[in-house]
Short mmCIF file of C-alpha atoms and ligand atoms in Angstrom, two decimals:
data_model
loop_
_atom_site.label_atom_id
_atom_site.label_comp_id
_atom_site.label_asym_id
_atom_site.label_seq_id
_atom_site.Cartn_x
_atom_site.Cartn_y
_atom_site.Cartn_z
CA MET A 216 132.09 84.93 53.40
CA PRO A 217 132.04 81.11 52.74
CA ASP A 218 128.54 79.71 52.24
CA ALA A 219 127.06 76.64 53.94
CA SER A 220 129.20 74.33 51.77
CA GLY A 221 132.31 76.27 52.80
CA ILE A 222 132.74 77.76 49.34
CA GLU A 223 133.68 81.44 49.14
CA LEU A 224 132.61 82.96 45.86
CA LYS A 225 134.71 85.75 44.35
CA ARG A 226 132.10 87.19 42.00
CA GLY A 227 133.56 89.39 39.25
CA LEU A 228 136.94 88.06 40.55
CA SER A 229 136.90 91.23 42.67
CA GLY A 230 140.07 91.47 44.72
CA VAL A 231 141.49 88.29 43.29
CA TYR A 232 145.18 88.24 42.29
CA LEU A 233 145.60 86.08 39.18
CA ASP A 234 149.38 86.24 38.79
CA ARG A 235 152.44 88.43 39.12
CA THR A 236 153.31 91.13 36.57
CA GLU A 237 156.29 93.41 35.97
CA SER A 238 154.45 95.68 33.60
CA CYS A 239 151.74 97.60 35.35
CA PHE A 240 151.43 98.78 38.97
CA ILE A 241 148.12 100.16 40.17
CA ASP A 242 147.53 101.49 43.65
CA GLY A 243 143.73 102.07 43.70
CA GLU A 244 143.73 103.54 47.15
CA VAL A 245 145.92 106.51 46.26
CA GLY A 246 145.33 106.60 42.49
CA LYS A 247 148.83 105.63 41.33
CA LEU A 248 149.67 104.03 37.99
CA LEU A 249 153.10 102.90 36.76
CA TYR A 250 154.08 101.33 33.43
CA ARG A 251 157.15 99.17 34.13
CA GLY A 252 158.00 101.51 37.04
CA TYR A 253 157.50 104.82 35.24
CA ASN A 254 154.75 107.09 36.57
CA ILE A 255 151.89 107.72 34.18
CA HIS A 256 152.19 111.43 34.93
CA ASP A 257 155.73 111.49 33.51
CA LEU A 258 154.86 109.28 30.56
CA ALA A 259 151.73 111.28 29.65
CA GLU A 260 153.45 114.62 29.81
CA LYS A 261 156.99 113.86 28.73
CA SER A 262 157.02 110.82 26.43
CA SER A 263 155.32 109.73 23.22
CA PHE A 264 153.05 106.76 22.39
CA GLU A 265 155.93 105.28 20.35
CA GLU A 266 158.21 105.44 23.40
CA VAL A 267 155.52 103.91 25.64
CA VAL A 268 154.93 101.02 23.23
CA HIS A 269 158.69 100.39 23.22
CA LEU A 270 158.68 100.49 27.00
CA LEU A 271 155.73 98.06 27.28
CA LEU A 272 156.80 95.54 24.63
CA LYS A 273 160.63 95.92 24.54
CA GLU A 274 160.82 96.51 28.34
CA THR A 275 162.85 99.74 28.22
CA LEU A 276 162.41 103.37 27.40
CA PRO A 277 164.34 103.68 24.08
CA ASN A 278 167.30 105.98 23.42
CA SER A 279 167.17 108.14 20.28
CA ASP A 280 168.61 105.53 17.96
CA GLU A 281 166.38 102.75 19.32
CA LEU A 282 163.35 105.02 19.02
CA ASN A 283 164.12 105.95 15.41
CA THR A 284 164.54 102.33 14.37
CA PHE A 285 161.41 101.28 16.29
CA ASP A 286 159.37 104.17 14.92
CA ARG A 287 160.51 103.44 11.35
CA GLU A 288 159.26 99.79 11.74
CA LEU A 289 155.86 100.99 13.04
CA ARG A 290 155.46 103.50 10.22
CA HIS A 291 156.38 100.79 7.71
CA ASP A 292 153.63 98.48 9.07
CA ARG A 293 150.70 100.81 8.81
CA THR A 294 149.22 99.58 5.48
CA ILE A 295 146.57 96.87 5.40
CA PRO A 296 146.16 94.25 2.66
CA ALA A 297 143.63 95.07 -0.14
CA PRO A 298 141.37 92.05 0.76
CA VAL A 299 141.02 93.37 4.30
CA LEU A 300 140.02 96.80 2.95
CA GLU A 301 137.49 94.93 0.79
CA ILE A 302 136.13 93.17 3.90
CA ILE A 303 135.81 96.56 5.61
CA SER A 304 133.77 97.79 2.63
CA GLN A 305 131.55 94.73 2.85
CA VAL A 306 130.74 95.39 6.55
CA LYS A 307 130.92 99.21 6.40
CA ASP A 308 127.46 99.67 8.05
CA ALA A 309 128.46 97.76 11.16
CA HIS A 310 129.59 99.41 14.41
CA PRO A 311 133.23 100.55 14.24
CA MET A 312 134.24 98.07 16.97
CA ASP A 313 132.64 95.21 15.05
CA VAL A 314 134.53 96.35 11.94
CA LEU A 315 137.81 96.57 13.90
CA ARG A 316 137.21 93.09 15.43
CA THR A 317 136.41 91.61 11.99
CA ALA A 318 139.39 93.28 10.24
CA ILE A 319 141.87 92.21 12.92
CA SER A 320 140.56 88.66 12.55
CA ALA A 321 141.14 88.89 8.80
CA LEU A 322 144.62 90.31 9.23
CA ALA A 323 145.68 86.99 10.85
CA ALA A 324 145.42 85.34 7.44
CA PHE A 325 148.02 87.74 6.08
CA ASP A 326 150.45 87.73 8.99
CA PRO A 327 153.68 85.74 8.29
CA ASP A 328 153.96 84.82 12.01
CA VAL A 329 150.38 83.63 12.41
CA ARG A 330 151.39 80.13 13.40
CA ASP A 331 154.21 81.20 15.66
CA ASN A 332 153.28 81.76 19.31
CA SER A 333 156.85 82.43 20.46
CA ILE A 334 157.33 85.54 22.61
CA GLU A 335 159.34 87.23 19.80
CA ALA A 336 156.77 86.49 17.09
CA THR A 337 153.93 87.56 19.41
CA ILE A 338 155.61 90.94 19.95
CA ARG A 339 156.17 91.31 16.19
CA LYS A 340 152.47 90.57 15.59
CA GLY A 341 151.38 92.94 18.38
CA LEU A 342 153.48 95.81 16.85
CA ARG A 343 151.99 95.11 13.43
CA LEU A 344 148.47 95.24 14.88
CA THR A 345 149.32 98.42 16.87
CA ALA A 346 150.52 100.00 13.53
CA LYS A 347 147.61 98.72 11.40
CA ALA A 348 144.59 99.20 13.69
CA PRO A 349 144.43 103.02 13.20
CA THR A 350 144.38 102.39 9.44
CA ILE A 351 141.37 100.03 9.88
CA VAL A 352 139.39 102.52 11.96
CA ALA A 353 140.14 105.49 9.68
CA ALA A 354 139.55 103.58 6.47
CA HIS A 355 136.20 102.32 7.73
CA ASP A 356 135.01 105.79 8.65
CA ARG A 357 136.00 107.14 5.21
CA ILE A 358 134.39 104.23 3.36
CA ARG A 359 131.07 104.41 5.26
CA LYS A 360 130.99 108.13 4.39
CA GLY A 361 131.51 107.26 0.73
CA LEU A 362 135.03 108.64 0.76
CA GLU A 363 138.21 107.00 -0.45
CA PRO A 364 140.47 105.73 2.38
CA VAL A 365 143.57 107.90 2.92
CA GLU A 366 146.93 106.14 2.65
CA PRO A 367 149.03 106.24 5.82
CA ASN A 368 151.53 109.15 5.84
CA PRO A 369 154.99 107.93 6.85
CA ASN A 370 156.04 111.45 7.75
CA LEU A 371 153.54 111.72 10.63
CA THR A 372 153.69 110.19 14.08
CA HIS A 373 151.33 107.34 15.07
CA ALA A 374 148.79 109.75 16.60
CA GLY A 375 149.17 112.41 13.84
CA ASN A 376 148.81 109.77 11.06
CA PHE A 377 145.57 108.46 12.64
CA LEU A 378 144.01 111.87 12.52
CA TYR A 379 145.34 112.47 9.06
CA MET A 380 143.84 109.27 7.69
CA LEU A 381 140.52 109.98 9.49
CA PHE A 382 140.06 113.51 8.17
CA GLY A 383 142.22 113.63 5.04
CA LYS A 384 144.21 116.63 6.30
CA GLU A 385 147.22 117.00 8.50
CA PRO A 386 146.27 117.67 12.15
CA THR A 387 147.69 120.62 14.12
CA GLU A 388 150.49 120.04 16.58
CA GLU A 389 147.97 120.45 19.48
CA GLU A 390 145.55 117.92 18.00
CA THR A 391 148.41 115.44 17.44
CA LYS A 392 149.66 115.89 20.99
CA LEU A 393 146.09 115.36 22.36
CA MET A 394 145.73 112.09 20.53
CA ASP A 395 149.21 110.96 21.53
CA VAL A 396 148.54 111.64 25.21
CA ASP A 397 145.16 109.82 24.94
CA PHE A 398 146.90 106.75 23.38
CA ILE A 399 149.50 106.75 26.22
CA LEU A 400 146.83 106.94 28.90
CA HIS A 401 144.92 103.97 27.37
CA ALA A 402 147.95 101.82 26.49
CA GLU A 403 147.96 99.43 29.52
CA HIS A 404 146.05 98.86 32.74
CA GLY A 405 146.79 95.43 34.26
CA ALA A 406 144.12 92.75 34.41
CA ASN A 407 141.20 94.91 33.23
CA ALA A 408 138.34 92.95 31.73
CA SER A 409 139.59 93.03 28.14
CA ALA A 410 143.25 92.25 29.08
CA PHE A 411 142.01 89.41 31.34
CA THR A 412 139.98 88.13 28.35
CA ALA A 413 143.13 88.19 26.20
CA ARG A 414 144.96 86.31 28.96
CA VAL A 415 142.23 83.61 29.06
CA VAL A 416 142.63 83.11 25.28
CA ALA A 417 146.48 83.02 25.57
CA SER A 418 146.27 80.57 28.45
CA THR A 419 144.84 77.92 26.09
CA ASN A 420 147.96 78.47 23.89
CA SER A 421 145.83 80.19 21.30
CA ASP A 422 147.31 82.98 19.16
CA LEU A 423 147.65 86.79 19.55
CA HIS A 424 145.08 87.67 16.89
CA SER A 425 142.48 85.54 18.61
CA ALA A 426 143.36 87.12 21.94
CA VAL A 427 143.14 90.71 20.55
CA VAL A 428 139.85 89.94 18.78
CA ALA A 429 138.49 88.71 22.15
CA GLY A 430 139.87 91.80 23.87
CA VAL A 431 138.03 94.07 21.37
CA GLY A 432 134.82 92.20 22.12
CA ALA A 433 135.25 92.64 25.89
CA LEU A 434 136.22 96.30 25.63
CA LYS A 435 133.08 97.12 23.61
CA GLY A 436 130.84 96.96 26.69
CA PRO A 437 129.85 100.33 28.26
CA ALA A 438 130.93 99.05 31.70
CA HIS A 439 134.52 98.91 30.32
CA GLY A 440 135.41 100.82 27.17
CA GLY A 441 132.15 102.30 26.01
CA ALA A 442 131.90 104.93 28.72
CA ALA A 443 133.39 107.89 26.80
CA GLU A 444 130.56 107.82 24.24
CA GLU A 445 127.97 107.52 27.05
CA VAL A 446 129.55 110.51 28.89
CA MET A 447 129.12 112.66 25.76
CA THR A 448 125.52 111.45 25.34
CA MET A 449 124.90 112.35 29.00
CA SER A 450 126.49 115.81 28.47
CA GLU A 451 124.23 116.46 25.46
CA GLU A 452 121.18 115.40 27.51
CA ILE A 453 122.21 117.76 30.32
CA GLY A 454 122.51 120.57 27.82
CA SER A 455 123.83 123.26 30.12
CA PRO A 456 125.94 123.40 33.30
CA GLU A 457 123.16 124.43 35.64
CA ASN A 458 121.21 121.27 34.81
CA ALA A 459 124.03 118.94 35.79
CA ASP A 460 123.26 118.69 39.51
CA GLU A 461 119.55 117.80 39.01
CA TYR A 462 120.41 115.43 36.16
CA ALA A 463 122.84 113.48 38.31
CA ARG A 464 120.47 113.31 41.26
CA ASN A 465 117.55 112.03 39.05
CA LEU A 466 119.83 109.47 37.48
CA LEU A 467 121.18 108.21 40.78
CA ASP A 468 117.84 108.33 42.60
CA ASN A 469 116.53 105.98 39.88
CA GLY A 470 119.39 103.55 40.47
CA GLY A 471 121.30 104.73 37.35
CA ARG A 472 125.05 105.08 36.90
CA VAL A 473 126.82 108.32 36.01
CA MET A 474 129.13 107.18 33.24
CA GLY A 475 132.81 108.04 33.48
CA PHE A 476 132.63 107.57 37.23
CA GLY A 477 133.65 104.65 39.39
CA HIS A 478 136.23 101.94 38.96
CA ARG A 479 136.73 98.43 40.23
CA VAL A 480 140.25 99.25 41.44
CA TYR A 481 140.59 103.04 41.84
CA LYS A 482 138.92 104.32 45.02
CA ALA A 483 140.71 107.60 44.56
CA GLU A 484 140.70 109.67 41.35
CA ASP A 485 141.98 107.73 38.32
CA PRO A 486 145.45 109.32 37.76
CA ARG A 487 144.79 109.38 33.99
CA ALA A 488 141.75 111.64 34.19
CA GLY A 489 143.56 114.84 35.03
CA HIS A 490 145.72 114.66 31.93
CA LEU A 491 142.58 114.88 29.88
CA ARG A 492 140.74 117.39 32.11
CA ASP A 493 142.92 120.32 31.39
CA ARG A 494 143.17 119.47 27.70
CA SER A 495 139.36 119.21 27.44
CA GLN A 496 138.97 122.68 28.86
CA LYS A 497 141.71 124.14 26.57
CA LEU A 498 140.32 122.44 23.45
CA GLY A 499 136.75 123.53 24.24
CA ASP A 500 137.94 127.17 24.62
CA ALA A 501 139.94 126.96 21.39
CA LYS A 502 136.87 125.55 19.52
CA GLY A 503 134.49 128.07 21.01
CA GLN A 504 132.58 125.32 22.80
CA PRO A 505 133.43 125.77 26.51
CA GLN A 506 130.04 124.41 27.56
CA TRP A 507 131.07 120.72 27.43
CA PHE A 508 133.88 121.16 29.95
CA GLU A 509 131.62 123.30 32.08
CA ILE A 510 128.96 120.63 32.08
CA LEU A 511 131.52 118.00 32.97
CA SER A 512 132.92 120.17 35.80
CA HIS A 513 129.45 120.75 37.28
CA LEU A 514 128.77 116.99 37.05
CA GLN A 515 132.05 116.23 38.79
CA GLU A 516 131.01 118.75 41.52
CA ALA A 517 127.57 117.09 41.83
CA MET A 518 129.18 113.70 42.30
CA LYS A 519 131.51 114.91 45.09
CA PRO A 520 129.42 113.29 47.88
CA TYR A 521 130.11 109.92 46.18
CA GLN A 522 133.85 110.26 46.68
CA ALA A 523 133.27 109.09 50.20
CA LYS A 524 132.23 105.79 48.60
CA GLY A 525 135.36 105.75 46.50
CA ILE A 526 133.50 106.86 43.34
CA HIS A 527 135.65 109.32 41.38
CA VAL A 528 136.05 110.20 37.68
CA ASN A 529 137.87 107.61 35.61
CA VAL A 530 139.91 107.82 32.38
CA ASP A 531 136.80 107.99 30.20
CA PHE A 532 135.11 111.01 31.86
CA PHE A 533 136.93 113.74 29.93
CA ALA A 534 137.99 111.64 26.94
CA GLY A 535 134.62 111.86 25.23
CA SER A 536 134.55 115.67 25.18
CA ILE A 537 137.98 115.69 23.52
CA TYR A 538 137.00 113.21 20.86
CA TYR A 539 133.77 115.18 20.21
CA LEU A 540 135.66 118.46 19.87
CA LEU A 541 138.05 116.76 17.48
CA ASP A 542 134.99 115.87 15.35
CA ILE A 543 135.50 112.24 15.82
CA PRO A 544 132.14 110.35 15.34
CA ASP A 545 130.57 109.27 18.71
CA ASP A 546 130.52 105.60 17.75
CA THR A 547 134.26 105.73 17.16
CA PHE A 548 135.22 106.96 20.64
CA ILE A 549 135.55 103.40 21.90
CA SER A 550 137.70 102.35 18.88
CA ILE A 551 140.20 104.91 19.99
CA PHE A 552 140.45 103.26 23.37
CA ALA A 553 141.11 99.97 21.56
CA LEU A 554 143.84 101.55 19.38
CA GLY A 555 145.69 102.61 22.52
CA ARG A 556 145.21 99.32 24.31
CA ILE A 557 146.54 96.90 21.66
CA PRO A 558 150.09 97.09 23.11
CA GLY A 559 148.65 96.41 26.56
CA TRP A 560 146.73 93.35 25.38
CA THR A 561 149.91 92.13 23.58
CA LEU A 562 151.88 92.59 26.78
CA ASN A 563 149.35 90.61 28.84
CA VAL A 564 149.43 87.80 26.24
CA VAL A 565 153.26 87.75 26.31
CA GLU A 566 153.28 87.68 30.17
CA GLN A 567 150.65 84.91 30.16
CA TYR A 568 152.71 82.84 27.68
CA SER A 569 155.90 83.32 29.72
CA ARG A 570 154.51 81.64 32.83
CA ASN A 571 151.44 80.04 31.37
CA MET A 572 148.81 78.03 33.26
CA LEU A 573 145.37 77.35 31.79
CA ILE A 574 142.89 79.86 33.34
CA ARG A 575 139.94 77.79 34.42
CA PRO A 576 137.98 78.88 37.55
CA LEU A 577 135.20 76.84 39.23
CA MET A 578 131.42 77.42 39.58
CA GLU A 579 129.45 76.40 42.62
CA TYR A 580 126.54 74.22 41.40
CA THR A 581 123.21 74.93 43.07
CA GLY A 582 120.90 73.03 40.69
CA PRO A 583 119.10 69.71 41.19
CA MET A 584 121.07 66.46 41.68
CA ASP A 585 120.72 62.96 40.14
CA LEU A 586 117.31 63.34 38.48
CA GLU A 587 115.80 60.19 36.93
CA TYR A 588 115.84 60.29 33.11
CA VAL A 589 112.24 59.87 31.76
CA PRO A 590 112.13 58.76 28.03
CA LEU A 591 110.51 61.18 25.67
CA SER A 592 107.56 58.85 25.01
CA GLU A 593 106.71 58.90 28.74
CA ARG A 594 106.98 62.64 29.37
CA GLY A 595 103.64 64.34 29.98
C1 SDX B 804 137.49 101.50 32.40
O1 SDX B 804 139.37 97.79 35.04
C2 SDX B 804 140.02 98.69 34.39
O2 SDX B 804 141.16 98.98 34.61
C3 SDX B 804 139.21 99.45 33.36
C4 SDX B 804 139.84 100.68 32.77
C5 SDX B 804 141.01 100.27 31.84
O3 SDX B 804 141.88 101.18 31.67
O4 SDX B 804 140.97 99.22 31.26
O5 SDX B 804 140.30 101.51 33.78
C6 SDX B 804 138.85 101.50 31.88
O6 SDX B 804 136.79 100.52 32.18
C7 SDX B 804 137.01 102.61 33.21
C8 SDX B 804 135.46 102.40 33.65
C9 SDX B 804 134.59 102.93 32.54
N1 SDX B 804 133.17 102.58 32.88
C10 SDX B 804 132.31 103.50 33.34
O7 SDX B 804 132.65 104.71 33.56
C11 SDX B 804 130.91 103.04 33.54
C12 SDX B 804 130.35 103.57 34.87
N2 SDX B 804 131.04 102.91 35.98
C13 SDX B 804 130.59 101.73 36.49
O8 SDX B 804 129.49 101.06 35.99
C14 SDX B 804 131.40 101.02 37.61
O9 SDX B 804 131.94 101.99 38.35
C15 SDX B 804 132.41 100.01 37.09
C16 SDX B 804 131.75 98.96 36.28
C17 SDX B 804 133.48 100.70 36.34
C18 SDX B 804 133.02 99.38 38.33
O10 SDX B 804 131.99 98.79 39.02
P1 SDX B 804 132.28 97.68 40.16
O11 SDX B 804 133.65 97.75 40.64
O12 SDX B 804 131.73 96.43 39.75
O13 SDX B 804 131.44 98.29 41.37
P2 SDX B 804 129.91 98.07 41.59
O14 SDX B 804 129.20 98.08 40.24
O15 SDX B 804 129.71 96.90 42.47
O16 SDX B 804 129.54 99.40 42.39
C19 SDX B 804 129.92 99.54 43.74
C20 SDX B 804 129.00 100.65 44.25
C21 SDX B 804 127.58 100.42 43.95
O17 SDX B 804 126.80 101.11 44.96
P3 SDX B 804 126.15 100.12 46.15
O18 SDX B 804 125.28 99.15 45.43
O19 SDX B 804 127.36 99.45 46.81
O20 SDX B 804 125.40 101.08 47.00
O21 SDX B 804 129.38 101.91 43.62
C22 SDX B 804 128.25 102.38 42.91
C23 SDX B 804 127.32 101.21 42.70
O22 SDX B 804 126.02 101.65 42.54
N3 SDX B 804 128.73 102.92 41.65
C24 SDX B 804 128.21 103.96 41.00
C25 SDX B 804 128.99 104.09 39.84
N4 SDX B 804 129.88 103.14 39.73
C26 SDX B 804 129.73 102.39 40.84
N5 SDX B 804 127.26 104.83 41.36
C27 SDX B 804 126.99 105.83 40.41
N6 SDX B 804 127.67 106.02 39.27
C28 SDX B 804 128.63 105.19 38.96
N7 SDX B 804 129.30 105.38 37.81
#
């Protein structure tokens, strides 16, 4: 509603359309998500992260030859320069997202296209960052544990190689598939807070590395990317399935938020959540730890009354249990979200460049007007 001065605030830019896009369609009312016209359900179950990155940044699903060439380039770009590894060692005690943000910033100094903001160069830089970011996250975790970083393995897929570099042993087919599906589900999601942040940076004609560093910063907040870790913390506090209902009620009665629920756009279930639900249950059974899925299921049941208010599980609700069961450190859950989202941020930067206009909203001023300036010597 407009206020007395006729100004209508759009706080949080809720419901505001910034621009047009051809890359991501979201229908929040029915819980539908398309990447360049392809349904997330098909992409999650039938494609690979490499295919999805090609779709997002090269605009088409690749044929076999195109995929082989594309995949070879990604595999070739996984290594990070020694000085960047040294920087990671220098900041090894920082949070993994702070290390990722710092290392991506440092990578700019080694990128041959760093001064080229053309669409083609931006896509090349985005692909290099997509390929290198898993190496940063894995190397950091090894270094902070006093272990030697593991060199990327060119024989493994993007997802398989990440787990290989993290744990120093080849993952199973199931573990690789899990990670691959997770990367696909997190790859792109329209003008979410971190993608919007990247767009704002791109709108000033700044470069991709600056936009991705800003996106990492925005994603780090628990209201956006940090929920998966908080869901796991909540599950550990609940302890057993029969406590879930009381836990949720106490949390909500005290004005708290149940993490992994709710979404600014989805008022039906987030279509990505189901692809992780079944896998969370299967992995928990395989690892002899079914309790986490049971706790999450009871929590989802306890939150059913909130569905009437459009509050459903989102993509982060089951993700945390999967990362936990894969022995990924809690503070690294959010970094995995970032690894998946780098292609999405790159895509938003490219779209912003292609029909750019400086993003600069207004603020309604409600402070005092035209005060008299009193010299310091005369102030009481
Ligand atoms: C992601 O935007 C994207 O696309 C993001 C994302 C992506 O792929 O990039 O989809 C990924 O960020 C998923 C969201 C992860 N965050 C969480 O799970 C944190 C918990 N959820 C929230 O805090 C919240 O739902 C937000 C921040 C995600 C969205 O909040 P909004 O749109 O700003 O809505 P709001 O805070 O104004 O809440 C509206 C109502 C409120 O009740 P009333 O005051 O109207 O009575 O819904 C309630 C809120 O209290 N509500 C919740 C709730 N989330 C909203 N109540 C309990 N538990 C929750 N989780």
